[in-house]
XYZ file of C-alpha atoms in Angstrom:
258
model
C 8.321 11.687 6.660
C 5.508 13.441 4.668
C 3.722 11.045 2.405
C 1.749 11.638 -0.894
C -1.935 12.023 -0.390
C -4.433 11.532 -3.381
C -8.011 12.618 -3.524
C -10.882 10.974 -5.714
C -14.244 12.546 -5.190
C -17.362 13.454 -6.926
C -17.123 17.035 -5.753
C -16.297 18.626 -9.277
C -14.369 21.802 -9.322
C -17.100 24.390 -9.264
C -17.537 24.600 -5.635
C -15.376 25.087 -2.865
C -15.362 21.448 -1.660
C -11.988 20.168 -2.898
C -10.060 23.328 -2.088
C -11.183 23.220 1.489
C -10.138 19.624 1.972
C -6.666 20.746 0.744
C -6.820 23.644 3.042
C -7.663 21.305 6.026
C -4.865 19.033 5.015
C -2.219 21.906 4.653
C -3.166 23.283 7.876
C -2.304 20.080 9.765
C 0.392 18.842 7.524
C 2.226 21.953 5.573
C 4.492 19.610 3.759
C 1.970 17.087 2.508
C 2.028 16.603 -1.236
C -1.355 16.357 -2.678
C -2.384 14.838 -5.955
C -5.988 14.920 -7.531
C -6.844 11.637 -9.136
C -10.346 12.972 -10.252
C -13.199 14.932 -8.928
C -15.437 14.148 -12.092
C -16.977 11.076 -10.705
C -20.663 11.222 -11.404
C -22.440 12.452 -8.247
C -22.873 9.266 -6.069
C -21.425 6.956 -8.615
C -19.643 4.558 -6.224
C -18.935 2.076 -9.085
C -17.123 4.722 -11.056
C -15.039 5.821 -7.906
C -14.141 2.053 -7.293
C -12.826 1.605 -10.677
C -10.955 5.198 -10.965
C -9.075 4.257 -7.563
C -8.452 0.606 -8.671
C -7.104 1.846 -11.928
C -4.726 4.369 -10.346
C -3.559 3.571 -6.835
C -0.933 1.210 -7.687
C 1.055 3.956 -9.855
C 1.866 5.930 -6.774
C 4.771 5.366 -4.299
C 4.750 3.108 -1.353
C 2.729 4.298 1.756
C 0.802 6.784 -0.415
C -2.342 7.684 1.495
C -5.672 7.564 -0.861
C -8.609 9.534 0.061
C -11.933 8.532 -1.705
C -15.003 10.487 -0.976
C -18.121 9.435 -2.930
C -20.526 9.300 -0.097
C -24.223 9.521 -0.774
C -24.572 8.167 2.628
C -22.766 10.929 4.531
C -24.216 11.556 7.944
C -25.767 8.179 8.414
C -25.093 4.840 9.895
C -21.950 3.876 7.512
C -18.478 3.805 9.040
C -15.563 5.941 8.320
C -12.797 3.609 7.311
C -8.837 3.552 7.282
C -7.454 0.609 5.545
C -3.907 -0.456 5.447
C -2.362 -2.730 2.889
C 1.249 -3.749 2.343
C 2.039 -0.660 0.155
C -0.935 1.843 0.529
C -3.440 3.383 2.884
C -7.019 4.095 2.078
C -9.427 6.417 3.659
C -13.200 7.022 2.940
C -16.822 5.657 3.736
C -17.624 2.157 4.296
C -20.034 1.920 1.145
C -18.087 -0.312 -1.456
C -15.742 2.188 -2.784
C -12.907 -0.014 -1.837
C -14.345 -3.215 -3.465
C -11.751 -3.519 -6.358
C -8.828 -2.255 -4.273
C -9.371 -5.141 -1.828
C -9.605 -7.651 -4.580
C -6.069 -6.778 -5.343
C -4.737 -6.263 -2.142
C -5.462 -9.642 -0.362
C -3.416 -8.818 2.829
C -4.995 -5.733 4.425
C -6.199 -4.319 7.883
C -9.537 -2.523 8.061
C -10.122 0.022 10.948
C -13.295 2.012 11.949
C -12.416 5.772 12.521
C -13.625 6.208 15.953
C -11.220 8.612 17.497
C -12.480 12.134 17.370
C -9.001 13.513 18.146
C -8.049 13.156 14.670
C -11.163 14.821 13.239
C -11.964 18.543 13.088
C -13.359 19.858 16.255
C -16.854 20.479 14.770
C -17.975 17.579 12.425
C -20.715 18.445 9.669
C -23.247 15.922 8.982
C -22.776 16.659 5.198
C -19.160 17.024 4.810
C -16.937 14.185 6.250
C -14.491 14.518 3.429
C -13.542 18.026 5.000
C -14.181 17.020 8.643
C -13.203 13.530 9.048
C -11.338 12.101 6.123
C -9.048 14.935 5.004
C -7.607 15.493 8.853
C -7.071 11.827 9.229
C -5.207 11.651 5.975
C -2.990 14.684 7.166
C -2.259 13.027 10.653
C -1.463 9.814 8.915
C 1.047 11.645 6.723
C 2.776 13.095 9.759
C 3.442 9.714 11.277
C 0.309 9.139 13.675
C -0.048 5.175 13.794
C -3.309 3.956 12.341
C -3.805 2.136 15.595
C -4.333 5.415 17.555
C -7.128 6.531 14.827
C -9.512 3.477 15.150
C -10.417 -0.087 15.968
C -10.060 -3.139 13.891
C -12.921 -4.175 11.829
C -13.450 -7.622 10.351
C -14.640 -6.504 6.968
C -16.408 -3.866 5.061
C -19.135 -3.128 2.378
C -18.463 -4.490 -0.974
C -20.343 -3.564 -3.976
C -22.302 -5.932 -6.124
C -19.622 -6.159 -8.899
C -20.638 -8.074 -12.054
C -18.466 -11.126 -12.592
C -17.006 -12.005 -15.923
C -17.203 -15.673 -16.875
C -14.838 -17.646 -18.863
C -15.730 -20.954 -20.563
C -12.948 -22.478 -22.704
C -12.101 -20.174 -25.492
C -15.441 -18.002 -24.771
C -15.964 -15.365 -22.381
C -19.113 -13.287 -21.254
C -18.998 -10.108 -19.228
C -20.592 -6.747 -19.356
C -19.899 -2.877 -19.688
C -19.164 -1.368 -16.366
C -18.052 2.234 -17.062
C -17.678 4.836 -19.696
C -14.608 7.248 -19.878
C -14.730 10.932 -21.007
C -14.190 9.795 -24.857
C -17.208 7.655 -24.759
C -15.107 4.369 -24.520
C -16.847 1.422 -23.063
C -14.715 -0.412 -20.412
C -16.004 -3.881 -19.873
C -15.132 -6.289 -16.981
C -13.485 -8.683 -19.312
C -9.465 -8.718 -18.264
C -6.951 -7.768 -20.866
C -5.362 -11.159 -19.868
C -8.220 -12.958 -21.640
C -7.354 -12.002 -25.314
C -4.717 -14.503 -26.217
C -5.050 -15.522 -29.930
C -7.312 -14.134 -32.431
C -10.449 -12.907 -30.955
C -13.371 -10.906 -31.468
C -16.148 -9.157 -29.326
C -19.966 -9.448 -29.753
C -22.344 -6.959 -28.334
C -25.931 -7.292 -29.315
C -26.043 -8.151 -32.963
C -22.682 -6.436 -33.745
C -19.472 -8.004 -33.853
C -16.122 -5.739 -32.938
C -12.717 -6.817 -33.964
C -10.032 -6.910 -31.256
C -7.026 -4.960 -32.108
C -3.933 -3.701 -30.167
C -4.823 -0.179 -30.668
C -7.601 2.234 -31.699
C -5.864 3.156 -35.079
C -5.693 -0.347 -36.281
C -8.954 0.418 -37.773
C -10.044 3.458 -40.107
C -11.648 6.536 -38.289
C -15.156 6.112 -37.299
C -14.948 2.220 -37.169
C -15.536 0.158 -34.033
C -12.675 -1.592 -32.371
C -12.209 -3.659 -29.037
C -8.688 -2.862 -27.398
C -6.895 -3.868 -24.223
C -7.705 -0.850 -21.950
C -5.182 0.876 -19.627
C -7.241 -0.008 -16.762
C -6.477 -3.673 -17.249
C -9.976 -4.524 -19.068
C -11.315 -4.722 -22.646
C -12.637 -1.565 -24.088
C -14.940 -1.168 -26.853
C -14.209 2.126 -28.795
C -14.683 4.074 -32.054
C -11.507 5.309 -33.713
C -11.771 9.250 -33.233
C -15.318 8.696 -32.164
C -17.723 7.923 -29.343
C -18.830 4.386 -28.995
C -21.280 5.176 -26.391
C -23.239 7.359 -28.306
C -22.770 5.779 -31.806
C -24.076 2.315 -30.375
C -26.266 3.761 -27.468
C -24.461 1.605 -24.908
C -25.621 1.423 -21.297
C -23.697 0.197 -18.197
C -24.565 -3.600 -17.557
C -24.841 -4.387 -21.339
C -23.726 -7.831 -21.906
C -20.728 -8.647 -24.022
C -18.967 -11.716 -25.214
C -15.582 -12.697 -26.442
C -15.286 -15.506 -28.950
C -12.655 -16.915 -31.307
C -12.395 -14.835 -34.611
C -13.593 -17.749 -36.591
C -16.981 -18.093 -34.759
């Protein structure tokens, strides 16, 4: 049975990189069904790739194969990985790109891809997306067993991910990402929003509402975001530019009466 294959990269669409990966997959597994999650990750931004993958993978059918290639260490000593979870497969470099996925998927097996039979005959030191990860995904979609592709590995690299902290009715976190609309995604889980709350960033206080349109156009608002984390936004505007926000800036959730 052919499986879905997703692609998440920082390759953009200007060059031939994504198309070539799809060509490799199609050559090995002509019936494979490929979906692009995104190719617009900023070059080398492993943190953004980890978030994009974690925010999207669980919306795909069981046994989907997720290929993630944001790989500034390509050609170096980092391993190539195949990770099996109860419902999905993940293929990519061992550089922390699967940090958030593995927080959600407690039951998993990690394999080091070390069987070149499932790579292209010639492996470039600069394009493992084409020569290693794409062919492995294609062979896996055709039914090759993960155990044939690599040996088990105890663990893999983890990003130094900022942890949100909750103390009673208050919580502290940080901005971890900006989407293309300029919304600031924090690491504060949506589940920490019961009751009347407000968000503080610097000297500003931002109301917490259920949607952007709960405030007038041009006004600040914090909302439960679709990725599962609280977002800071400007209704019909760009919060990142308006507030001069940066990744890593501290934010606080406090009761509205504070």
